[in-house]
PDB file of C-alpha atoms and ligand atoms in Angstrom:
ATOM      1  CA  MET A   9     -18.961   4.339   2.566  1.00 44.00           C
ATOM      2  CA  THR A  10     -16.654   1.387   1.879  1.00 45.00           C
ATOM      3  CA  VAL A  11     -17.202  -2.104   3.329  1.00 43.00           C
ATOM      4  CA  PRO A  12     -17.084  -2.238   7.051  1.00 46.00           C
ATOM      5  CA  ALA A  13     -14.580  -4.771   8.531  1.00 44.00           C
ATOM      6  CA  SER A  14     -17.533  -7.052   9.455  1.00 42.00           C
ATOM      7  CA  ASP A  15     -18.885  -7.331   5.899  1.00 48.00           C
ATOM      8  CA  PRO A  16     -19.602 -11.056   5.580  1.00 48.00           C
ATOM      9  CA  ALA A  17     -19.039 -10.970   1.799  1.00 53.00           C
ATOM     10  CA  GLY A  18     -15.382 -10.161   2.549  1.00 83.00           C
ATOM     11  CA  SER A  19     -14.928  -8.108  -0.619  1.00 90.00           C
ATOM     12  CA  GLY A  20     -11.757  -6.679   0.879  1.00 95.00           C
ATOM     13  CA  ARG A  21     -10.103 -10.042   1.491  1.00 97.00           C
ATOM     14  CA  ILE A  22      -7.070 -10.982  -0.663  1.00 98.00           C
ATOM     15  CA  VAL A  23      -5.882 -14.584  -0.775  1.00 98.00           C
ATOM     16  CA  PHE A  24      -2.618 -15.650  -2.444  1.00 98.00           C
ATOM     17  CA  ASP A  25      -2.478 -19.404  -2.747  1.00 98.00           C
ATOM     18  CA  ARG A  26       0.942 -20.940  -3.544  1.00 98.00           C
ATOM     19  CA  VAL A  27       1.632 -18.194  -6.022  1.00 98.00           C
ATOM     20  CA  ALA A  28       4.683 -18.189  -8.254  1.00 98.00           C
ATOM     21  CA  HIS A  29       5.479 -15.650 -10.938  1.00 97.00           C
ATOM     22  CA  SER A  30       8.185 -15.579 -13.600  1.00 96.00           C
ATOM     23  CA  PHE A  31       8.950 -12.850 -16.095  1.00 95.00           C
ATOM     24  CA  PRO A  32      10.048 -13.978 -19.543  1.00 91.00           C
ATOM     25  CA  GLY A  33      13.715 -13.374 -20.310  1.00 83.00           C
ATOM     26  CA  GLY A  34      14.399 -10.595 -22.753  1.00 71.00           C
ATOM     27  CA  SER A  35      15.802 -11.623 -26.233  1.00 71.00           C
ATOM     28  CA  GLY A  36      15.834 -15.343 -25.595  1.00 72.00           C
ATOM     29  CA  GLY A  37      17.423 -15.037 -22.139  1.00 81.00           C
ATOM     30  CA  ASN A  38      16.398 -17.006 -19.063  1.00 87.00           C
ATOM     31  CA  ALA A  39      13.087 -16.242 -17.314  1.00 91.00           C
ATOM     32  CA  THR A  40      13.312 -14.434 -13.963  1.00 93.00           C
ATOM     33  CA  GLU A  41      11.418 -16.131 -11.183  1.00 95.00           C
ATOM     34  CA  ALA A  42      10.301 -13.188  -9.051  1.00 97.00           C
ATOM     35  CA  VAL A  43       8.281 -14.982  -6.388  1.00 98.00           C
ATOM     36  CA  THR A  44       7.524 -18.554  -5.543  1.00 97.00           C
ATOM     37  CA  ASP A  45       5.402 -20.581  -3.139  1.00 97.00           C
ATOM     38  CA  PHE A  46       3.803 -17.419  -1.765  1.00 98.00           C
ATOM     39  CA  SER A  47       0.674 -18.000   0.330  1.00 98.00           C
ATOM     40  CA  LEU A  48      -0.975 -15.237   2.296  1.00 98.00           C
ATOM     41  CA  ASP A  49      -4.450 -14.458   3.513  1.00 97.00           C
ATOM     42  CA  VAL A  50      -4.985 -10.684   3.920  1.00 97.00           C
ATOM     43  CA  GLU A  51      -8.171 -10.368   5.917  1.00 96.00           C
ATOM     44  CA  GLN A  52     -10.788  -7.875   5.133  1.00 95.00           C
ATOM     45  CA  GLY A  53     -10.025  -4.551   6.869  1.00 94.00           C
ATOM     46  CA  SER A  54      -6.531  -5.533   7.876  1.00 96.00           C
ATOM     47  CA  PHE A  55      -3.300  -3.620   7.224  1.00 97.00           C
ATOM     48  CA  VAL A  56      -0.465  -5.861   5.995  1.00 98.00           C
ATOM     49  CA  CYS A  57       3.026  -4.620   5.235  1.00 98.00           C
ATOM     50  CA  LEU A  58       5.443  -6.408   2.924  1.00 98.00           C
ATOM     51  CA  LEU A  59       9.110  -5.999   3.782  1.00 97.00           C
ATOM     52  CA  GLY A  60      12.118  -7.592   2.102  1.00 94.00           C
ATOM     53  CA  PRO A  61      15.296  -6.908   0.224  1.00 93.00           C
ATOM     54  CA  SER A  62      15.277  -4.997  -3.022  1.00 93.00           C
ATOM     55  CA  GLY A  63      14.218  -7.259  -5.958  1.00 94.00           C
ATOM     56  CA  CYS A  64      12.536  -9.912  -3.803  1.00 95.00           C
ATOM     57  CA  GLY A  65       9.183  -9.522  -5.547  1.00 97.00           C
ATOM     58  CA  LYS A  66       7.165  -7.128  -3.361  1.00 97.00           C
ATOM     59  CA  SER A  67       5.929  -5.000  -6.293  1.00 97.00           C
ATOM     60  CA  THR A  68       5.198  -8.207  -8.246  1.00 98.00           C
ATOM     61  CA  ILE A  69       2.935  -9.361  -5.404  1.00 98.00           C
ATOM     62  CA  LEU A  70       1.053  -6.025  -5.448  1.00 98.00           C
ATOM     63  CA  ASN A  71       0.819  -6.161  -9.301  1.00 97.00           C
ATOM     64  CA  LEU A  72      -0.635  -9.667  -9.064  1.00 98.00           C
ATOM     65  CA  ALA A  73      -3.336  -8.429  -6.574  1.00 98.00           C
ATOM     66  CA  ALA A  74      -3.946  -5.412  -8.825  1.00 97.00           C
ATOM     67  CA  GLY A  75      -4.466  -7.767 -11.820  1.00 97.00           C
ATOM     68  CA  PHE A  76      -1.648  -6.129 -13.822  1.00 97.00           C
ATOM     69  CA  GLU A  77       0.081  -9.555 -13.874  1.00 96.00           C
ATOM     70  CA  ARG A  78      -1.291 -13.084 -13.826  1.00 96.00           C
ATOM     71  CA  PRO A  79       0.524 -15.688 -11.676  1.00 97.00           C
ATOM     72  CA  THR A  80       2.510 -18.380 -13.463  1.00 97.00           C
ATOM     73  CA  ARG A  81       1.387 -20.922 -10.817  1.00 97.00           C
ATOM     74  CA  GLY A  82      -1.097 -20.767  -8.004  1.00 98.00           C
ATOM     75  CA  SER A  83      -3.988 -18.305  -7.645  1.00 97.00           C
ATOM     76  CA  VAL A  84      -4.796 -14.857  -6.378  1.00 98.00           C
ATOM     77  CA  SER A  85      -8.334 -14.039  -5.328  1.00 97.00           C
ATOM     78  CA  VAL A  86     -10.081 -10.982  -4.102  1.00 97.00           C
ATOM     79  CA  GLY A  87     -13.374 -11.206  -2.288  1.00 94.00           C
ATOM     80  CA  GLY A  88     -13.466 -14.909  -3.128  1.00 94.00           C
ATOM     81  CA  ARG A  89     -13.152 -14.356  -6.872  1.00 95.00           C
ATOM     82  CA  PRO A  90     -10.026 -14.986  -8.922  1.00 96.00           C
ATOM     83  CA  VAL A  91      -8.305 -11.843 -10.081  1.00 97.00           C
ATOM     84  CA  THR A  92      -8.520 -11.636 -13.885  1.00 95.00           C
ATOM     85  CA  GLY A  93      -7.595  -7.951 -14.338  1.00 95.00           C
ATOM     86  CA  PRO A  94      -7.657  -4.533 -12.667  1.00 94.00           C
ATOM     87  CA  GLY A  95     -10.940  -3.391 -11.105  1.00 91.00           C
ATOM     88  CA  PRO A  96     -12.487  -0.456  -9.221  1.00 89.00           C
ATOM     89  CA  ASP A  97     -12.465  -2.577  -6.017  1.00 93.00           C
ATOM     90  CA  ARG A  98      -8.675  -2.112  -5.856  1.00 95.00           C
ATOM     91  CA  GLY A  99      -6.994   1.259  -5.646  1.00 94.00           C
ATOM     92  CA  MET A 100      -3.276   1.608  -6.311  1.00 94.00           C
ATOM     93  CA  VAL A 101      -0.839   4.244  -4.965  1.00 94.00           C
ATOM     94  CA  PHE A 102       2.798   4.272  -6.134  1.00 92.00           C
ATOM     95  CA  GLN A 103       6.009   5.954  -4.882  1.00 90.00           C
ATOM     96  CA  ASP A 104       5.462   8.636  -7.550  1.00 92.00           C
ATOM     97  CA  ALA A 105       2.090  10.403  -7.403  1.00 92.00           C
ATOM     98  CA  ASN A 106       1.663  10.021 -11.211  1.00 94.00           C
ATOM     99  CA  LEU A 107      -0.747  12.986 -11.379  1.00 97.00           C
ATOM    100  CA  LEU A 108      -1.742  14.084 -14.922  1.00 97.00           C
ATOM    101  CA  PRO A 109       0.235  17.343 -15.384  1.00 97.00           C
ATOM    102  CA  TRP A 110      -2.460  18.990 -17.571  1.00 97.00           C
ATOM    103  CA  ARG A 111      -5.238  18.453 -15.018  1.00 97.00           C
ATOM    104  CA  ASN A 112      -5.524  20.455 -11.778  1.00 98.00           C
ATOM    105  CA  VAL A 113      -5.795  18.858  -8.333  1.00 98.00           C
ATOM    106  CA  LEU A 114      -9.605  18.560  -8.467  1.00 98.00           C
ATOM    107  CA  GLU A 115      -9.552  17.201 -12.010  1.00 97.00           C
ATOM    108  CA  ASN A 116      -6.969  14.583 -11.071  1.00 98.00           C
ATOM    109  CA  ILE A 117      -9.000  13.483  -8.082  1.00 97.00           C
ATOM    110  CA  THR A 118     -12.263  13.197 -10.050  1.00 97.00           C
ATOM    111  CA  LEU A 119     -10.647  11.356 -13.025  1.00 95.00           C
ATOM    112  CA  GLY A 120     -11.710   7.799 -11.922  1.00 92.00           C
ATOM    113  CA  PRO A 121     -15.434   8.582 -11.247  1.00 94.00           C
ATOM    114  CA  GLU A 122     -15.494  10.659 -14.464  1.00 94.00           C
ATOM    115  CA  LEU A 123     -14.193   7.784 -16.542  1.00 91.00           C
ATOM    116  CA  ALA A 124     -16.679   5.473 -14.829  1.00 89.00           C
ATOM    117  CA  GLY A 125     -19.515   7.879 -15.853  1.00 93.00           C
ATOM    118  CA  ARG A 126     -20.538   8.717 -12.276  1.00 93.00           C
ATOM    119  CA  PRO A 127     -22.932  11.673 -11.954  1.00 96.00           C
ATOM    120  CA  ARG A 128     -21.061  15.008 -11.742  1.00 96.00           C
ATOM    121  CA  GLU A 129     -22.720  16.271  -8.520  1.00 96.00           C
ATOM    122  CA  GLU A 130     -21.980  13.066  -6.654  1.00 96.00           C
ATOM    123  CA  THR A 131     -18.377  13.061  -7.859  1.00 96.00           C
ATOM    124  CA  LEU A 132     -17.826  16.673  -6.759  1.00 97.00           C
ATOM    125  CA  ALA A 133     -19.381  15.973  -3.351  1.00 96.00           C
ATOM    126  CA  ALA A 134     -17.012  12.982  -2.859  1.00 95.00           C
ATOM    127  CA  ALA A 135     -14.042  15.015  -4.149  1.00 96.00           C
ATOM    128  CA  ARG A 136     -14.778  17.810  -1.602  1.00 96.00           C
ATOM    129  CA  ARG A 137     -14.913  15.250   1.165  1.00 93.00           C
ATOM    130  CA  PHE A 138     -11.544  13.676   0.272  1.00 92.00           C
ATOM    131  CA  ILE A 139      -9.952  17.081  -0.398  1.00 95.00           C
ATOM    132  CA  THR A 140     -10.931  18.040   3.148  1.00 92.00           C
ATOM    133  CA  LEU A 141      -9.726  14.745   4.634  1.00 89.00           C
ATOM    134  CA  THR A 142      -6.375  15.127   2.894  1.00 91.00           C
ATOM    135  CA  GLY A 143      -6.061  18.793   3.762  1.00 91.00           C
ATOM    136  CA  LEU A 144      -5.917  20.075   0.198  1.00 95.00           C
ATOM    137  CA  GLN A 145      -8.596  22.739   0.550  1.00 96.00           C
ATOM    138  CA  GLY A 146      -7.633  25.899  -1.363  1.00 97.00           C
ATOM    139  CA  PHE A 147      -5.438  23.895  -3.771  1.00 97.00           C
ATOM    140  CA  GLU A 148      -8.211  22.458  -5.966  1.00 97.00           C
ATOM    141  CA  ARG A 149      -7.305  24.632  -8.942  1.00 98.00           C
ATOM    142  CA  HIS A 150      -3.525  24.203  -8.600  1.00 98.00           C
ATOM    143  CA  ALA A 151      -1.557  22.249 -11.218  1.00 97.00           C
ATOM    144  CA  PRO A 152       0.567  19.311  -9.904  1.00 97.00           C
ATOM    145  CA  TYR A 153       3.767  21.219 -10.531  1.00 96.00           C
ATOM    146  CA  GLU A 154       2.541  23.878  -8.092  1.00 97.00           C
ATOM    147  CA  LEU A 155       2.364  21.379  -5.221  1.00 96.00           C
ATOM    148  CA  SER A 156       5.023  20.043  -2.813  1.00 94.00           C
ATOM    149  CA  GLY A 157       5.876  16.330  -2.986  1.00 92.00           C
ATOM    150  CA  GLY A 158       3.734  15.620   0.119  1.00 92.00           C
ATOM    151  CA  MET A 159       0.772  17.485  -1.336  1.00 94.00           C
ATOM    152  CA  ARG A 160       1.056  15.586  -4.644  1.00 95.00           C
ATOM    153  CA  GLN A 161       1.018  12.319  -2.722  1.00 94.00           C
ATOM    154  CA  ARG A 162      -2.053  13.490  -0.741  1.00 94.00           C
ATOM    155  CA  ALA A 163      -3.758  14.208  -4.109  1.00 96.00           C
ATOM    156  CA  ALA A 164      -2.780  10.684  -5.219  1.00 95.00           C
ATOM    157  CA  LEU A 165      -4.317   9.265  -2.081  1.00 93.00           C
ATOM    158  CA  ALA A 166      -7.493  11.282  -2.552  1.00 94.00           C
ATOM    159  CA  ARG A 167      -7.671  10.040  -6.166  1.00 95.00           C
ATOM    160  CA  ALA A 168      -7.353   6.404  -5.009  1.00 93.00           C
ATOM    161  CA  TRP A 169      -9.857   6.921  -2.174  1.00 91.00           C
ATOM    162  CA  ILE A 170     -12.593   8.634  -4.141  1.00 93.00           C
ATOM    163  CA  THR A 171     -13.709   5.456  -5.867  1.00 90.00           C
ATOM    164  CA  GLU A 172     -14.072   3.905  -2.352  1.00 89.00           C
ATOM    165  CA  PRO A 173     -12.097   0.764  -3.132  1.00 94.00           C
ATOM    166  CA  ALA A 174     -12.387  -2.126  -0.722  1.00 95.00           C
ATOM    167  CA  ILE A 175      -8.635  -2.615  -1.101  1.00 96.00           C
ATOM    168  CA  LEU A 176      -5.717  -0.199  -1.307  1.00 96.00           C
ATOM    169  CA  LEU A 177      -2.484  -1.495  -2.826  1.00 97.00           C
ATOM    170  CA  MET A 178       0.387   0.842  -1.880  1.00 97.00           C
ATOM    171  CA  ASP A 179       3.897   0.491  -3.296  1.00 97.00           C
ATOM    172  CA  GLU A 180       6.337   2.550  -1.218  1.00 96.00           C
ATOM    173  CA  PRO A 181       3.844   5.477  -1.382  1.00 94.00           C
ATOM    174  CA  PHE A 182       5.834   7.673   1.063  1.00 93.00           C
ATOM    175  CA  GLY A 183       9.362   6.499   0.025  1.00 92.00           C
ATOM    176  CA  ALA A 184      10.261   9.722  -1.708  1.00 88.00           C
ATOM    177  CA  LEU A 185       9.134  12.048   1.088  1.00 88.00           C
ATOM    178  CA  ASP A 186      11.218  13.620   3.842  1.00 89.00           C
ATOM    179  CA  ALA A 187      10.928  11.953   7.272  1.00 91.00           C
ATOM    180  CA  GLN A 188       8.488  14.432   8.795  1.00 89.00           C
ATOM    181  CA  THR A 189       6.192  14.632   5.817  1.00 89.00           C
ATOM    182  CA  ARG A 190       6.246  10.832   5.690  1.00 92.00           C
ATOM    183  CA  LEU A 191       5.091  10.700   9.322  1.00 93.00           C
ATOM    184  CA  SER A 192       2.230  13.105   8.609  1.00 91.00           C
ATOM    185  CA  MET A 193       1.228  10.996   5.613  1.00 91.00           C
ATOM    186  CA  GLN A 194       1.297   7.834   7.736  1.00 95.00           C
ATOM    187  CA  GLU A 195      -0.996   9.547  10.290  1.00 94.00           C
ATOM    188  CA  LEU A 196      -3.279  10.723   7.493  1.00 90.00           C
ATOM    189  CA  LEU A 197      -3.452   7.257   6.045  1.00 93.00           C
ATOM    190  CA  MET A 198      -4.340   5.787   9.426  1.00 93.00           C
ATOM    191  CA  SER A 199      -7.060   8.341  10.161  1.00 89.00           C
ATOM    192  CA  VAL A 200      -8.696   8.094   6.710  1.00 86.00           C
ATOM    193  CA  ARG A 201      -8.561   4.339   6.860  1.00 86.00           C
ATOM    194  CA  GLN A 202     -10.524   4.419  10.067  1.00 85.00           C
ATOM    195  CA  VAL A 203     -13.280   6.124   8.137  1.00 84.00           C
ATOM    196  CA  THR A 204     -13.153   3.981   4.949  1.00 86.00           C
ATOM    197  CA  GLY A 205     -12.354   0.591   6.541  1.00 89.00           C
ATOM    198  CA  ALA A 206     -10.339  -0.405   3.471  1.00 94.00           C
ATOM    199  CA  THR A 207      -7.969  -3.401   3.514  1.00 97.00           C
ATOM    200  CA  VAL A 208      -4.384  -2.188   2.870  1.00 97.00           C
ATOM    201  CA  LEU A 209      -1.481  -4.154   1.333  1.00 98.00           C
ATOM    202  CA  PHE A 210       1.520  -1.846   1.726  1.00 98.00           C
ATOM    203  CA  VAL A 211       5.074  -2.273   0.507  1.00 98.00           C
ATOM    204  CA  THR A 212       7.885  -0.454   2.310  1.00 97.00           C
ATOM    205  CA  HIS A 213      11.626  -0.622   2.952  1.00 94.00           C
ATOM    206  CA  ASP A 214      11.162   1.309   6.165  1.00 95.00           C
ATOM    207  CA  VAL A 215      10.908  -0.991   9.166  1.00 96.00           C
ATOM    208  CA  ASP A 216       9.703   1.837  11.456  1.00 96.00           C
ATOM    209  CA  GLU A 217       6.975   2.667   8.989  1.00 97.00           C
ATOM    210  CA  ALA A 218       5.832  -1.001   8.905  1.00 97.00           C
ATOM    211  CA  LEU A 219       5.788  -1.189  12.717  1.00 97.00           C
ATOM    212  CA  PHE A 220       3.805   1.994  12.946  1.00 97.00           C
ATOM    213  CA  LEU A 221       1.184   1.143  10.365  1.00 97.00           C
ATOM    214  CA  ALA A 222       0.677  -2.595  10.109  1.00 97.00           C
ATOM    215  CA  ASP A 223      -1.500  -5.088  11.889  1.00 96.00           C
ATOM    216  CA  GLU A 224       0.778  -7.764  10.419  1.00 97.00           C
ATOM    217  CA  ILE A 225       4.279  -7.618   8.902  1.00 98.00           C
ATOM    218  CA  VAL A 226       5.313 -10.180   6.208  1.00 98.00           C
ATOM    219  CA  VAL A 227       9.053 -10.450   5.641  1.00 97.00           C
ATOM    220  CA  MET A 228      10.146 -11.934   2.381  1.00 96.00           C
ATOM    221  CA  THR A 229      13.334 -13.747   1.364  1.00 94.00           C
ATOM    222  CA  PRO A 230      15.584 -12.547  -1.423  1.00 93.00           C
ATOM    223  CA  ARG A 231      14.414 -13.457  -4.961  1.00 93.00           C
ATOM    224  CA  PRO A 232      12.577 -15.615  -5.702  1.00 94.00           C
ATOM    225  CA  GLY A 233      10.580 -14.089  -2.882  1.00 95.00           C
ATOM    226  CA  ARG A 234       8.922 -16.443  -0.464  1.00 96.00           C
ATOM    227  CA  ILE A 235       7.516 -15.597   2.978  1.00 97.00           C
ATOM    228  CA  ARG A 236      10.231 -15.885   5.553  1.00 95.00           C
ATOM    229  CA  LYS A 237       8.325 -14.586   8.586  1.00 95.00           C
ATOM    230  CA  LYS A 238       4.878 -13.292   9.511  1.00 97.00           C
ATOM    231  CA  ILE A 239       4.644 -11.059  12.568  1.00 97.00           C
ATOM    232  CA  VAL A 240       1.364 -10.029  14.132  1.00 97.00           C
ATOM    233  CA  LEU A 241       1.975  -6.719  15.887  1.00 97.00           C
ATOM    234  CA  PRO A 242       1.002  -6.394  19.562  1.00 96.00           C
ATOM    235  CA  PHE A 243       0.356  -2.658  19.662  1.00 95.00           C
ATOM    236  CA  THR A 244      -3.000  -1.158  20.645  1.00 90.00           C
ATOM    237  CA  ARG A 245      -4.262   1.574  18.255  1.00 86.00           C
ATOM    238  CA  PRO A 246      -4.417   4.469  17.851  1.00 86.00           C
ATOM    239  CA  LEU A 247      -0.643   4.782  18.175  1.00 92.00           C
ATOM    240  CA  VAL A 248       1.411   7.882  18.819  1.00 94.00           C
ATOM    241  CA  TYR A 249       4.730   7.526  16.998  1.00 95.00           C
ATOM    242  CA  GLU A 250       6.765   9.301  19.630  1.00 94.00           C
ATOM    243  CA  GLN A 251       5.473   6.880  22.250  1.00 95.00           C
ATOM    244  CA  LEU A 252       5.781   3.837  20.052  1.00 96.00           C
ATOM    245  CA  ILE A 253       9.513   4.301  19.531  1.00 94.00           C
ATOM    246  CA  LEU A 254      10.063   4.102  23.285  1.00 95.00           C
ATOM    247  CA  ASN A 255       8.123   0.844  23.539  1.00 95.00           C
ATOM    248  CA  ALA A 256      10.419  -2.131  24.325  1.00 96.00           C
ATOM    249  CA  ALA A 257       8.417  -4.418  22.009  1.00 96.00           C
ATOM    250  CA  PHE A 258       9.006  -1.922  19.150  1.00 97.00           C
ATOM    251  CA  THR A 259      12.762  -1.999  19.624  1.00 96.00           C
ATOM    252  CA  GLU A 260      12.832  -5.764  19.910  1.00 96.00           C
ATOM    253  CA  LEU A 261      10.697  -6.295  16.823  1.00 97.00           C
ATOM    254  CA  LYS A 262      12.715  -3.814  14.810  1.00 97.00           C
ATOM    255  CA  HIS A 263      15.915  -5.632  15.753  1.00 95.00           C
ATOM    256  CA  ASP A 264      14.351  -8.958  14.877  1.00 94.00           C
ATOM    257  CA  ILE A 265      13.048  -7.752  11.472  1.00 95.00           C
ATOM    258  CA  LEU A 266      16.361  -6.050  10.529  1.00 94.00           C
ATOM    259  CA  TYR A 267      18.242  -9.248  11.352  1.00 91.00           C
ATOM    260  CA  THR A 268      15.808 -11.302   9.314  1.00 91.00           C
ATOM    261  CA  ILE A 269      16.177  -9.068   6.244  1.00 90.00           C
ATOM    262  CA  ARG A 270      19.841  -8.137   6.417  1.00 87.00           C
ATOM    263  CA  ARG A 271      21.525 -11.059   8.236  1.00 82.00           C
ATOM    264  CA  PRO A 272      19.415 -14.093   7.428  1.00 74.00           C
ATOM    265  CA  GLU A 273      22.331 -16.378   8.369  1.00 74.00           C
ATOM    266  CA  TYR A 274      21.655 -15.662  12.091  1.00 73.00           C
ATOM    267  CA  ASP A 275      17.989 -16.757  11.734  1.00 62.00           C
ATOM    268  CA  ILE A 276      16.842 -15.391  15.085  1.00 55.00           C
TER     269      ILE A 276
HETATM  270  N1  LIG B  17       8.211  -6.433 -15.991  1.00 75.73           N
HETATM  271  C1  LIG B  17       9.244  -7.188 -15.660  1.00 75.73           C
HETATM  272  N2  LIG B  17       9.968  -7.900 -16.553  1.00 75.73           N
HETATM  273  C2  LIG B  17      11.035  -8.628 -16.233  1.00 75.73           C
HETATM  274  N3  LIG B  17      11.476  -8.777 -15.014  1.00 75.73           N
HETATM  275  C3  LIG B  17      10.833  -8.144 -14.025  1.00 75.73           C
HETATM  276  C4  LIG B  17       9.683  -7.268 -14.289  1.00 75.73           C
HETATM  277  N4  LIG B  17       9.251  -6.791 -13.102  1.00 75.73           N
HETATM  278  C5  LIG B  17      10.062  -7.216 -12.214  1.00 75.73           C
HETATM  279  N5  LIG B  17      11.024  -8.060 -12.687  1.00 75.73           N
HETATM  280  C6  LIG B  17      12.020  -8.781 -11.970  1.00 75.73           C
HETATM  281  O1  LIG B  17      11.387  -9.506 -10.901  1.00 75.73           O
HETATM  282  C7  LIG B  17      12.176  -9.407  -9.688  1.00 75.73           C
HETATM  283  C8  LIG B  17      11.279  -8.829  -8.600  1.00 75.73           C
HETATM  284  O2  LIG B  17      10.923  -7.442  -8.963  1.00 75.73           O
HETATM  285  P1  LIG B  17      10.056  -6.577  -8.043  1.00 75.73           P
HETATM  286  O3  LIG B  17       9.954  -5.251  -8.678  1.00 75.73           O
HETATM  287  O4  LIG B  17       8.803  -7.276  -7.715  1.00 75.73           O
HETATM  288  O5  LIG B  17      10.969  -6.428  -6.689  1.00 75.73           O
HETATM  289  P2  LIG B  17      10.774  -5.515  -5.380  1.00 75.73           P
HETATM  290  O6  LIG B  17      10.846  -6.349  -4.227  1.00 75.73           O
HETATM  291  O7  LIG B  17       9.556  -4.680  -5.549  1.00 75.73           O
HETATM  292  O8  LIG B  17      12.082  -4.575  -5.474  1.00 75.73           O
HETATM  293  P3  LIG B  17      12.328  -3.088  -4.950  1.00 75.73           P
HETATM  294  O9  LIG B  17      12.337  -3.233  -3.473  1.00 75.73           O
HETATM  295  O10 LIG B  17      13.674  -2.723  -5.474  1.00 75.73           O
HETATM  296  O11 LIG B  17      11.210  -2.261  -5.436  1.00 75.73           O
HETATM  297  C9  LIG B  17      13.351  -8.572 -10.016  1.00 75.73           C
HETATM  298  O12 LIG B  17      14.450  -9.412 -10.298  1.00 75.73           O
HETATM  299  C10 LIG B  17      12.966  -7.793 -11.312  1.00 75.73           C
HETATM  300  O13 LIG B  17      14.088  -7.584 -12.099  1.00 75.73           O
HETATM  301 MG1  LIG B  18       9.254  -2.599  -5.768  1.00 75.73          MG
END
């Protein structure tokens, strides 16, 4: 299975060192500086949530780690090596499941190993495992349009997990789901992550979600995004959501984070 948290090679570690990123302006306009002076060490096996106002550069940070973008200044490295492009060591999950409509659930999940030329039997065995873990048994032959939003997102998770990436980059993966489905998906993510040991860098707007999932929360400033605050969470896992929301530390941290994002002038 994927790298255990103690892997000395640290293939699941992501280091952003004084990263800045600008997008060129369209038709001769000014460039947009999305993030600046962003330094963060995401330790192997940890779960880090990025929070911040819309447009502050959260997706840009994920895209830099994924290798879809190259930083304008500074460096991004994964497992000690500079990121030069996308790779199988990093799986990505977006808000939209982005399943291929002409492939069924099983065929969507096996796409990555197929493209990588993995042996068919091995791929099918892995697919069966992740189909079971994500509770999609019985839906293998269904087309994406025959699934609920939560099931589509479970298929997207299984598709990202099957290549056993050391790192999962997740951009508001549960943002489009209803509150209860979102909670089930959060629990699913936590339980499968215990099995795979992957490092997770997770973007969300939902402070409760970040408090439930993360080992560490990173709050960003408005654009150009910098790190405003890093909060290491004090909760002991596994967590039960219904108990967590009665925890005084949860309420206090939620209050603190909301003030930081929405009312930075108070700077508490
Ligand atoms: N491909 C692009 N070309 C030009 N500008 C871009 C591009 N991608 C992002 N930007 C700009 O960079 C800034 C940061 O965008 P980004 O998508 O990273 O923000 P975000 O924090 O993920 O926002 P949201 O919470 O709304 O998803 C925005 O001002 C956006 O307009
Ligand atoms: Mg975004």
